[in-house]
Coordinates of N, CA and C in Angstrom, one line a residue:
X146 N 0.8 -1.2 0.0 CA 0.0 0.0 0.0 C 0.9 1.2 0.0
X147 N 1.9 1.3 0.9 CA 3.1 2.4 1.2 C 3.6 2.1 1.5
X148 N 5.1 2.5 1.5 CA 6.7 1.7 2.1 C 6.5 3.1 3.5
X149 N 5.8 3.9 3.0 CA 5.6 4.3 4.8 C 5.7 4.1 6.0
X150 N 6.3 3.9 7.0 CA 6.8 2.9 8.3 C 5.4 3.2 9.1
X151 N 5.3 4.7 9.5 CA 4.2 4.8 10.4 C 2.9 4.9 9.3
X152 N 2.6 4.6 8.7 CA 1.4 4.4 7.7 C 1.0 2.6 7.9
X153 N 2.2 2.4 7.6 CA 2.4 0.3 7.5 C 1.9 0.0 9.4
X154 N 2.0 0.7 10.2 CA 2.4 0.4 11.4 C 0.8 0.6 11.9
X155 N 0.6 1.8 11.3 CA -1.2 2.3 11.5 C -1.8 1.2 11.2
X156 N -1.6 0.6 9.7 CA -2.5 -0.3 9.3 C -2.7 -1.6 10.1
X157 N -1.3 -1.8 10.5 CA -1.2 -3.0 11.5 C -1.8 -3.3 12.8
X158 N -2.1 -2.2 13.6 CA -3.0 -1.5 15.0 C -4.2 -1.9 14.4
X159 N -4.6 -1.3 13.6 CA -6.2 -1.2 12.3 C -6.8 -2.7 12.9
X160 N -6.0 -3.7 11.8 CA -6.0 -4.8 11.8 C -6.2 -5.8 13.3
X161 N -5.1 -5.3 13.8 CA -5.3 -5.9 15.4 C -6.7 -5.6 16.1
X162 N -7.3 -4.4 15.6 CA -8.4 -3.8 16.3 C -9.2 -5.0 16.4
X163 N -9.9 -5.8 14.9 CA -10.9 -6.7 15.0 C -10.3 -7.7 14.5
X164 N -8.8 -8.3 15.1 CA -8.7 -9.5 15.6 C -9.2 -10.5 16.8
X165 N -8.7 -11.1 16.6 CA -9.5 -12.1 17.6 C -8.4 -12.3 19.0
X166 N -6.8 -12.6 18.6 CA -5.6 -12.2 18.9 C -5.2 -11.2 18.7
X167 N -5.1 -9.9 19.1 CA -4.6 -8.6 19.1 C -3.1 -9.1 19.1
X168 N -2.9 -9.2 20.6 CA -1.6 -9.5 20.9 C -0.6 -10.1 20.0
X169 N -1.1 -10.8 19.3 CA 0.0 -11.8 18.8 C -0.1 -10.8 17.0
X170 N -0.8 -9.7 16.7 CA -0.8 -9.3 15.5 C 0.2 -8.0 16.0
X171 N 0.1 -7.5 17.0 CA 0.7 -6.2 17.5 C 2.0 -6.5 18.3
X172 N 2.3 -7.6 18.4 CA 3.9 -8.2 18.8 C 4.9 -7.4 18.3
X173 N 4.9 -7.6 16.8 CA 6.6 -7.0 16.7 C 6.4 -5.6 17.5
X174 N 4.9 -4.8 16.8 CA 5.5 -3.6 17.0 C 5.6 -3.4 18.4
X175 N 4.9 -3.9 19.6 CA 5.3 -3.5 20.9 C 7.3 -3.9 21.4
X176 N 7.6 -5.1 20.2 CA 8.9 -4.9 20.6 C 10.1 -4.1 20.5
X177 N 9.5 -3.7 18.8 CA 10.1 -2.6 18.4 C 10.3 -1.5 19.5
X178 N 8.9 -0.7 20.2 CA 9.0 0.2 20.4 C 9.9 -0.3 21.7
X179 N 9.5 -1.4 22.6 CA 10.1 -1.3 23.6 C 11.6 -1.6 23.6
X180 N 12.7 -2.0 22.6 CA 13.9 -2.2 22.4 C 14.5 -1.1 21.4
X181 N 14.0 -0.1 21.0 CA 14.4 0.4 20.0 C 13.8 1.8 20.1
X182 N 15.0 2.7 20.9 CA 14.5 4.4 21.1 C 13.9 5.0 19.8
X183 N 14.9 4.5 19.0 CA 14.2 5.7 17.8 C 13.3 5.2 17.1
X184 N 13.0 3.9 16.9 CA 11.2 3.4 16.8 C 10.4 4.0 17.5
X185 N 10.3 4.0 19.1 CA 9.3 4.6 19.5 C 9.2 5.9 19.7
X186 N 10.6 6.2 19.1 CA 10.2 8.1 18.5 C 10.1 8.7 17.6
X187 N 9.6 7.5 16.3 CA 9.4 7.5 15.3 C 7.8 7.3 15.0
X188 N 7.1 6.5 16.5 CA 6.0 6.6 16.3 C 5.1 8.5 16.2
X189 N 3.9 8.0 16.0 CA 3.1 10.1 15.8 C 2.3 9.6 17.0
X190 N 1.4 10.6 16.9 CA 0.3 10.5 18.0 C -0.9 9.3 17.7
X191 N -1.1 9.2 16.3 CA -2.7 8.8 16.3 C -1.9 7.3 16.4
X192 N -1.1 6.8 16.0 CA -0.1 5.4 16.1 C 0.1 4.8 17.7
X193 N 0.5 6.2 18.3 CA 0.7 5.7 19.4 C -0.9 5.2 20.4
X194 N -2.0 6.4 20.2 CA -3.7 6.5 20.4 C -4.1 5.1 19.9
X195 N -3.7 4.4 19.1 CA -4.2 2.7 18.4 C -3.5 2.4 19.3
X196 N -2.3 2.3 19.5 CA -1.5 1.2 20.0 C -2.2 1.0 21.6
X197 N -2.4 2.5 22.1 CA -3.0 1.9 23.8 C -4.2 1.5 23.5
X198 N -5.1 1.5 22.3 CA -6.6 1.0 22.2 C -6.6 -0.5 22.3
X199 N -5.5 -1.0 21.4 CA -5.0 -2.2 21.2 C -5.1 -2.9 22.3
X200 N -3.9 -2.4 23.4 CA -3.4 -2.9 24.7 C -4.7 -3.4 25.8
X201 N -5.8 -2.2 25.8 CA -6.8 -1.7 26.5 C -7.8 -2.6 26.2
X202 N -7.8 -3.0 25.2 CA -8.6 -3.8 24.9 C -8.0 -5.4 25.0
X203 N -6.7 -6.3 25.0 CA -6.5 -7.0 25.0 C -5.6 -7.0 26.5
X204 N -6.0 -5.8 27.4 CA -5.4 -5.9 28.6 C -4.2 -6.1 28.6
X205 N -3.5 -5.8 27.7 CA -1.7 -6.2 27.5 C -1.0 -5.8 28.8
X206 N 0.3 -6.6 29.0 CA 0.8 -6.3 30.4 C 2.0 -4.9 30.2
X207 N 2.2 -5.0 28.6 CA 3.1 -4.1 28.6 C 2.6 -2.5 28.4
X208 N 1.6 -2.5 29.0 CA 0.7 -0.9 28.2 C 2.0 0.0 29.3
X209 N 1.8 -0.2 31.0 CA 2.3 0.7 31.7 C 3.9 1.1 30.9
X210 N 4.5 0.1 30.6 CA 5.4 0.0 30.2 C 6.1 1.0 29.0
X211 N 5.1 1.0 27.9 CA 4.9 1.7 27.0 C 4.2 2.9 26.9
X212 N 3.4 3.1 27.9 CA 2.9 4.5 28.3 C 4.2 5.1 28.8
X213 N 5.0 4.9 30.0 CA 6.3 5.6 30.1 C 7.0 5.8 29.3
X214 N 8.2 4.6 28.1 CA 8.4 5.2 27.1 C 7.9 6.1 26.2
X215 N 6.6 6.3 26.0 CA 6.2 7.4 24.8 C 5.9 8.5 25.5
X216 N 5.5 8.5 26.8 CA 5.2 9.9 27.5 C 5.9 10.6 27.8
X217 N 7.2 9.9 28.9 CA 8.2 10.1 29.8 C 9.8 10.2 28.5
X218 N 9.7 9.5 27.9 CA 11.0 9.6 26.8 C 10.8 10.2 25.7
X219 N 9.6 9.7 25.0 CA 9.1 10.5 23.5 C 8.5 11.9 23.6
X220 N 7.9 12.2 25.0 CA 7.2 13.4 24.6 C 6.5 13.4 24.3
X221 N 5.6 12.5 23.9 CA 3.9 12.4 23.4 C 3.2 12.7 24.1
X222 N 2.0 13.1 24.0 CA 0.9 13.1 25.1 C -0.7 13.7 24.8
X223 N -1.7 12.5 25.7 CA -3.0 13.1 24.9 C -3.6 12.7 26.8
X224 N -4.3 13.3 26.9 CA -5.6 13.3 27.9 C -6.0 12.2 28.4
X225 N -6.5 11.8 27.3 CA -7.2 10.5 26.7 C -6.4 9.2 27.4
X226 N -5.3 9.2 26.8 CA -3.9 8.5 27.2 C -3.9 7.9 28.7
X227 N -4.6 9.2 29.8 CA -4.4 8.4 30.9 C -5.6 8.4 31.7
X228 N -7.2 8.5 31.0 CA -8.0 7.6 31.2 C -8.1 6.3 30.9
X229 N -7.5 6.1 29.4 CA -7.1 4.8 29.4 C -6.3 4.0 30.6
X230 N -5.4 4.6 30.7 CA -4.3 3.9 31.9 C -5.0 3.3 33.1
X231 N -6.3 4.5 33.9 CA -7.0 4.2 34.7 C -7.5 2.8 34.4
X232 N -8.2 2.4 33.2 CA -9.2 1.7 32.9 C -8.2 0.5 32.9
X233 N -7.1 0.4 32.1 CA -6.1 -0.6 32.3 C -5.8 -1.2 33.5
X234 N -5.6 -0.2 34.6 CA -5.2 -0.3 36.0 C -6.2 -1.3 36.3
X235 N -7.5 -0.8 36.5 CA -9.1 -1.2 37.2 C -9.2 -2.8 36.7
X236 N -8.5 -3.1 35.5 CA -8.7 -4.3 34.8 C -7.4 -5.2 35.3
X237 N -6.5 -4.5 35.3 CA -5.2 -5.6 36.0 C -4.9 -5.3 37.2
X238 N -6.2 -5.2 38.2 CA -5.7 -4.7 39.5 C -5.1 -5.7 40.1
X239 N -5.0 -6.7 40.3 CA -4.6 -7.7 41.1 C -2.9 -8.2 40.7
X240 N -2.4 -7.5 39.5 CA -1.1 -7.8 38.7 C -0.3 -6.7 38.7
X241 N -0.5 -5.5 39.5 CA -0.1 -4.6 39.8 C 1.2 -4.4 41.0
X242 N 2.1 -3.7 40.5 CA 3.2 -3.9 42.0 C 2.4 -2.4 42.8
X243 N 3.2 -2.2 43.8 CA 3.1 -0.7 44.5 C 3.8 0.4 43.8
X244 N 4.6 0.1 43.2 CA 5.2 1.2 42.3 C 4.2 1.5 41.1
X245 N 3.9 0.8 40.9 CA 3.0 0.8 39.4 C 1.5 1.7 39.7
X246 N 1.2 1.3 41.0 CA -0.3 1.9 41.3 C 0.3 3.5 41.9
X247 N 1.5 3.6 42.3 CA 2.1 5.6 42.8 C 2.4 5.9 41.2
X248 N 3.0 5.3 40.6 CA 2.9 5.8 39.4 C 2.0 6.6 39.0
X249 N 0.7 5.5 38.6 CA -0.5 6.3 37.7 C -1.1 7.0 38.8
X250 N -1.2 6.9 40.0 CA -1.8 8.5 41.2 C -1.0 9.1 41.0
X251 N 0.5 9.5 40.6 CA 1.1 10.8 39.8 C 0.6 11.2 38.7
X252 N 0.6 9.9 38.1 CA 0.3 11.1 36.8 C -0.9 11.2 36.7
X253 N -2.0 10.6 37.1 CA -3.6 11.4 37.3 C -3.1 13.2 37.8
X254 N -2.5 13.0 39.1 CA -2.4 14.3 40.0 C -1.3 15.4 38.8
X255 N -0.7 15.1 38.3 CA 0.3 15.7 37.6 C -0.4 16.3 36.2
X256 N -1.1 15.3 35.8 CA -1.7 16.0 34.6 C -2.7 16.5 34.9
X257 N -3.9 16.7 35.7 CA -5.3 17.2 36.2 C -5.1 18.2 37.0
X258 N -3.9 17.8 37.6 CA -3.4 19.6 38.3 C -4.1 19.0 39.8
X259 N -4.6 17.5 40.5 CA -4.7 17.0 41.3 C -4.0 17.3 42.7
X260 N -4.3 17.9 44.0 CA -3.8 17.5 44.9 C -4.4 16.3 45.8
X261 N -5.8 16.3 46.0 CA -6.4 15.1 46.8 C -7.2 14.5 45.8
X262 N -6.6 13.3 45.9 CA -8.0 12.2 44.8 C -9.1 12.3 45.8
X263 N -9.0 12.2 46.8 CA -10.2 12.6 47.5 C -11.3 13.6 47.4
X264 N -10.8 14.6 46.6 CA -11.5 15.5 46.3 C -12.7 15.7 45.9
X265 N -13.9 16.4 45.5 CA -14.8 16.4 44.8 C -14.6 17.3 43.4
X266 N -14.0 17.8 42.9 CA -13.3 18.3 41.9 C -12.2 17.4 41.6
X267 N -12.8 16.8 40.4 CA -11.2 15.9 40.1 C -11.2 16.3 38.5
X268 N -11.3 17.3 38.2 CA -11.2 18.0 36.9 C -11.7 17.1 35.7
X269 N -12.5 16.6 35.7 CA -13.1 16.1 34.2 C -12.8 14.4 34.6
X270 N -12.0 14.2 35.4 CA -12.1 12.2 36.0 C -13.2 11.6 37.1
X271 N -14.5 12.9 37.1 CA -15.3 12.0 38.4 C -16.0 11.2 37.2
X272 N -15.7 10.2 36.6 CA -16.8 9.2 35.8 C -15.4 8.1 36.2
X273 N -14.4 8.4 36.4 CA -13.3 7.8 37.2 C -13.0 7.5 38.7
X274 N -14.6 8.1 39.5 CA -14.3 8.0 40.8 C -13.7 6.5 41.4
X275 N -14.5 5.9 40.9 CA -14.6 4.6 41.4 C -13.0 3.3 41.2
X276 N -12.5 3.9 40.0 CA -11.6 3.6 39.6 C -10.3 3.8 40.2
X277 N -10.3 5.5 40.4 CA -9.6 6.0 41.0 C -9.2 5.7 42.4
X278 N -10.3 5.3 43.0 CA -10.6 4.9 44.6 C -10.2 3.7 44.9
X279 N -10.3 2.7 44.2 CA -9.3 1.7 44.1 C -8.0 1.2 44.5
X280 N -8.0 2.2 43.2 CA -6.3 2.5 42.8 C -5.5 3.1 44.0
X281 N -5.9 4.0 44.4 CA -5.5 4.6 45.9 C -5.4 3.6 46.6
X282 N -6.6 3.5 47.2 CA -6.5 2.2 48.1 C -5.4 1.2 47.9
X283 N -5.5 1.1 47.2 CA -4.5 -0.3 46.7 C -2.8 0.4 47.2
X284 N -2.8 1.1 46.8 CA -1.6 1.6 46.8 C -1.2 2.6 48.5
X285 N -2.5 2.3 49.0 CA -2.0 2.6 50.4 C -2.0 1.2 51.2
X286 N -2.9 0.3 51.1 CA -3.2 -0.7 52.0 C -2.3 -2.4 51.3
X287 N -1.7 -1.9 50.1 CA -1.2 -3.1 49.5 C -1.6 -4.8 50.2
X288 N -3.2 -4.5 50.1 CA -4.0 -5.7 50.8 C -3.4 -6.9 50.2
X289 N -3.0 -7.1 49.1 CA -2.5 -8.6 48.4 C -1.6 -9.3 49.8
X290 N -0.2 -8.2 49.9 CA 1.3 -8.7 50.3 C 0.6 -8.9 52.2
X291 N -0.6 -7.9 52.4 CA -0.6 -7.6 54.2 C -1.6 -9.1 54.2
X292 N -2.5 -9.6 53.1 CA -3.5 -10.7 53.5 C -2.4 -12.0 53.6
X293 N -1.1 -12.2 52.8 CA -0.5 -13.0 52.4 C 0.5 -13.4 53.8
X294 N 1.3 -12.4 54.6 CA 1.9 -12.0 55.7 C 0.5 -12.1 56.9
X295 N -0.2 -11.5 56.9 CA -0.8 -11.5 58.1 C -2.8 -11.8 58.5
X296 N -3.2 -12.6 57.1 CA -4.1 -12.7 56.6 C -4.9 -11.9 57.4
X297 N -5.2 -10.6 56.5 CA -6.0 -9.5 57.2 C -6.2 -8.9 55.8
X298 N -7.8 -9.3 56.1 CA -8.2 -8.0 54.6 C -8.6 -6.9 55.2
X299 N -8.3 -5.8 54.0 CA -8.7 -4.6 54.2 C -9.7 -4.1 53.9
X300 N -10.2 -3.0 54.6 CA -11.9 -2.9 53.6 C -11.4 -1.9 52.6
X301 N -12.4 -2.5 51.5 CA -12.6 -2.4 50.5 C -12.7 -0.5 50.6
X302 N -12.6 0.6 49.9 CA -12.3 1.6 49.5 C -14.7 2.3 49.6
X303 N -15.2 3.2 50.5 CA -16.3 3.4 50.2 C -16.3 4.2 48.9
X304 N -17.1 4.2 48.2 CA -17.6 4.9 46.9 C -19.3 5.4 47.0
X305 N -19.7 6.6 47.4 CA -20.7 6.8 47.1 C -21.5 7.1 46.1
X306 N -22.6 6.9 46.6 CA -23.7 7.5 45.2 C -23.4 9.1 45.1
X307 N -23.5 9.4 43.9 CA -23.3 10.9 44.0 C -23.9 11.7 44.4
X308 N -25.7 11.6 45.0 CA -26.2 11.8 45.9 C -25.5 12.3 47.0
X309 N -24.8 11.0 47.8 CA -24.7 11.0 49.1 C -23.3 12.0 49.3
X310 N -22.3 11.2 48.3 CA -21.1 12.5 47.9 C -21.1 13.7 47.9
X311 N -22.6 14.0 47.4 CA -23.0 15.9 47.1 C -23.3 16.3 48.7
X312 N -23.5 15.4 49.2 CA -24.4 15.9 50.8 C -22.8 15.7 51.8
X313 N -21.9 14.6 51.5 CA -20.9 14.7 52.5 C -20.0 16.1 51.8
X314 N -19.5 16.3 50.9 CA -18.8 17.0 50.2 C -19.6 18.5 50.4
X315 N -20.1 19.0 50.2 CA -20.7 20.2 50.2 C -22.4 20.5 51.4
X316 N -21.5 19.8 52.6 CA -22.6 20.4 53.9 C -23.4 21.7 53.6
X317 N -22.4 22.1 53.2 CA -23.0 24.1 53.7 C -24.0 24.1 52.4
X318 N -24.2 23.6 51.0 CA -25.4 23.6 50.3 C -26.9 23.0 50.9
X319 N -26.6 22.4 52.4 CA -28.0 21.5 52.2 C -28.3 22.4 53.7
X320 N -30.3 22.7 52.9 CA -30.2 23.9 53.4 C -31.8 23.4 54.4
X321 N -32.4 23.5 55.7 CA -33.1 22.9 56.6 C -32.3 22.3 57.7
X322 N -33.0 21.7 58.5 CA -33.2 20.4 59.8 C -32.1 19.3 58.9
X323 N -31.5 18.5 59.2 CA -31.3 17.5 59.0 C -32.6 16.4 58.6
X324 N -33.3 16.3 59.4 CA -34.3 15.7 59.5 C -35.5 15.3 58.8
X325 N -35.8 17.4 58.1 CA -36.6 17.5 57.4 C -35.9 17.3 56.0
X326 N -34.7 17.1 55.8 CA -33.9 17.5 54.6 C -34.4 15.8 54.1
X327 N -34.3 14.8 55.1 CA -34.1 13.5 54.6 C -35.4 12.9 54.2
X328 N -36.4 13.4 55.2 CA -37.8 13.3 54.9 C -38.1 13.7 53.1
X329 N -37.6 15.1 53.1 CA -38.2 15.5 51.8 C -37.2 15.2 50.5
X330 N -35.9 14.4 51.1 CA -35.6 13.6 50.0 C -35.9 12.4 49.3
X331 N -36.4 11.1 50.7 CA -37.1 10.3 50.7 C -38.7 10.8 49.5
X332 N -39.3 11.9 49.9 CA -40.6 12.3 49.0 C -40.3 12.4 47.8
X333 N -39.3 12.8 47.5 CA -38.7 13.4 46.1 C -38.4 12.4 45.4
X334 N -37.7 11.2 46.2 CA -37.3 10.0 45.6 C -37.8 8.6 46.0
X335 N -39.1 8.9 45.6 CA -39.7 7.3 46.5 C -39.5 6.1 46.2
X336 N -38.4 5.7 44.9 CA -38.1 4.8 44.1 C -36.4 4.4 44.6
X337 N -35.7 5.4 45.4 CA -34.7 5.2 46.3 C -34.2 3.7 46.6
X338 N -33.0 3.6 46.4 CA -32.7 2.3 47.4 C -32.9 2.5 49.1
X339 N -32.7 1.1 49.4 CA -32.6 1.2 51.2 C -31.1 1.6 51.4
X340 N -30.2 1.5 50.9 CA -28.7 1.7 51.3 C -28.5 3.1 51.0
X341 N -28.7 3.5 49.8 CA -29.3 5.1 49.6 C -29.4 6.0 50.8
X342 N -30.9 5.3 51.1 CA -31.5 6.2 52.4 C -30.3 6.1 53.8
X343 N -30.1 4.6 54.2 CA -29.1 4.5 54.9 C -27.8 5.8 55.3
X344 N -27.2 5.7 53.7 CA -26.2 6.7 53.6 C -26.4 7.9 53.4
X345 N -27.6 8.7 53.3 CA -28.4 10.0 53.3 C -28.6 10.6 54.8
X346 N -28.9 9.3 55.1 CA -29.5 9.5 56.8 C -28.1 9.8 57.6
X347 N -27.2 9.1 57.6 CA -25.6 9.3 58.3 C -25.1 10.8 57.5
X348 N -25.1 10.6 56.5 CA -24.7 12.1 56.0 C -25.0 13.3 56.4
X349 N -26.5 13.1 56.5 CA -27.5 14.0 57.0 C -26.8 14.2 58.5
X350 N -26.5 13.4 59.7 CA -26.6 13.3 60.6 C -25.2 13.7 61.1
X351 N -24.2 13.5 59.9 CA -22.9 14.2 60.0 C -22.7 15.2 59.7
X352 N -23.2 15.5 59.2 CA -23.4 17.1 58.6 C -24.4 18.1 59.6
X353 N -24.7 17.7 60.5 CA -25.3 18.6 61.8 C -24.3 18.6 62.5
X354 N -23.6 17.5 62.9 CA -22.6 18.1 63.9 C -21.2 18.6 63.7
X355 N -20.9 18.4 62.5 CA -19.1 18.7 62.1 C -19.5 19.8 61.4
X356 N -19.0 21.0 61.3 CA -19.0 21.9 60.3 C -17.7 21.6 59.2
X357 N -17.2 20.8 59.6 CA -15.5 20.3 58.6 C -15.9 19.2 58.0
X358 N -15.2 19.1 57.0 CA -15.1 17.4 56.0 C -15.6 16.8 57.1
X359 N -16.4 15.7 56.9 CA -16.1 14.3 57.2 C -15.7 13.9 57.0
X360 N -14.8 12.6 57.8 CA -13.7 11.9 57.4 C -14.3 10.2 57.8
X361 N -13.3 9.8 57.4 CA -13.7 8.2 57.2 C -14.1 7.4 58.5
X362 N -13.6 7.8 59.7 CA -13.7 7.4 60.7 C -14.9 8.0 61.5
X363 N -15.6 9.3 61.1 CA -16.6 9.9 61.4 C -17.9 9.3 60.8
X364 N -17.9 8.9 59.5 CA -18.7 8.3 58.5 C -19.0 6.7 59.3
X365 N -17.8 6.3 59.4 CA -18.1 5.1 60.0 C -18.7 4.7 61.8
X366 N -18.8 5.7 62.6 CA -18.8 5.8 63.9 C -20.7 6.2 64.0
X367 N -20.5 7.7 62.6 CA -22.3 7.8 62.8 C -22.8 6.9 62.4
X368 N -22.5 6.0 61.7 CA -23.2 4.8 60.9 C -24.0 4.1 62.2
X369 N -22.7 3.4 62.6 CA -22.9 2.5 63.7 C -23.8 3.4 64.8
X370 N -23.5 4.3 65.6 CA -24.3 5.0 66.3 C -25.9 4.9 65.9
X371 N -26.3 5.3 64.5 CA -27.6 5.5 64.1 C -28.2 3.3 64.1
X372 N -27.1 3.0 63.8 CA -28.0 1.4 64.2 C -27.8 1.1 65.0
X373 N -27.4 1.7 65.8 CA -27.1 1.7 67.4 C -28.7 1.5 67.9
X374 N -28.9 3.1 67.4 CA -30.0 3.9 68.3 C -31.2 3.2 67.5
X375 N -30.9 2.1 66.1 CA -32.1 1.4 65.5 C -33.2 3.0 64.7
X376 N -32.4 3.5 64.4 CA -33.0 4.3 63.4 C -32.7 4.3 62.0
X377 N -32.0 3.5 61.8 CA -32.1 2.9 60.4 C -32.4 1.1 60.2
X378 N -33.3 0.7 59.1 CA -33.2 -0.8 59.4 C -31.8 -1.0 59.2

């Protein structure tokens, strides 16, 4: 078609797209790029954009690997690039080292202009919350190596409904009683889950007495307190 390198190389990605074996069609070129500087800075952008679709889709082990060479040595860079990465991560979470999961929480934070993944502002990655929260986790609690040494799991990372997020995150918008607020959310939403309400009600109930963030240990204490006192089933 063309003695073209990155044309011949596009078409090859193309192809791998609706194979059945990606991997085994997109071989040379991940070795190329990974053994050969000026290959992988010979790749362009839309070449390199196939190659992580490739990976992302066939979960390849070498994506992290190759995202550093083209980002960190080539210079390349798209947006895009490290939502993928996220999605990669969320898929090989269990094949992951600790370095690998501080990795991609820098370069979330680095490129989003991030200081707390905790945040409620995560610049255009909250459809990433969940992913994101993971990924943290993981990379604080390294639950794999602590279950293996001291068989103790860790709990799992909470993720709210964005509901309940909007009500922990921004107290000072919710405007009434606690009381009356939950009542007239319950009316608003009669089709609600029971865990919903649960976590509306503790929110609600944290958000009367802390005028500061709630924190994890606060979330967890009114929980228990409120089925303590059997006001929630």
């Amino acid at each position: 078609i063309t003695d073209d390198p990155e044309t011949y190389t596009y078409l090859v990605l193309q192809n791998a797209m609706g194979s059945v074996n990606p991997m085994e069609v997109i071989g040379p070129v991940i070795q190329s790029a990974l053994s050969s500087d000026s290959y992988a800075s010979s790749l362009s952008i839309r070449v390199a954009s196939l190659l992580f679709k490739v990976l992302l889709r066939s979960e390849g082990p070498e994506f992290l690997e190759l995202y550093k060479k083209i980002v960190m040595h080539c210079g390349l860079f798209k947006h895009v690039w490290v939502e993928e990465l996220i999605l990669w991560c969320d898929r090989r979470r269990y094949f992951l080292s600790q370095s690998d999961r501080q990795f991609v929480i820098n370069e979330i934070k680095r490129n989003y202009n991030i200081s707390d993944l905790k945040s409620t502002n995560l610049h255009g990655l909250e459809k990433f919350r969940t992913h994101i929260a993971s990924i943290h986790h993981d990379a604080q609690f390294n639950s794999l190596e602590r279950f293996k040494g001291e068989r103790w799991i860790s709990p799992e990372p909470t993720v709210l409904d964005s509901r309940v997020h909007f009500i922990l995150k921004k107290k000072t918008c919710v405007e009434g009683k606690p009381q009356e607020q939950l009542k007239k959310f319950v009316t608003d939403h009669p089709g609600i889950r029971a865990r919903q309400l649960k976590l509306a009600q503790v929110a609600l109930s944290s958000a009367q007495s802390s005028p500061n963030e709630v924190t994890q240990d606060e979330f967890r204490y009114g929980f228990m307190d409120l089925l303590a006192r059997k006001q929630i089933a």
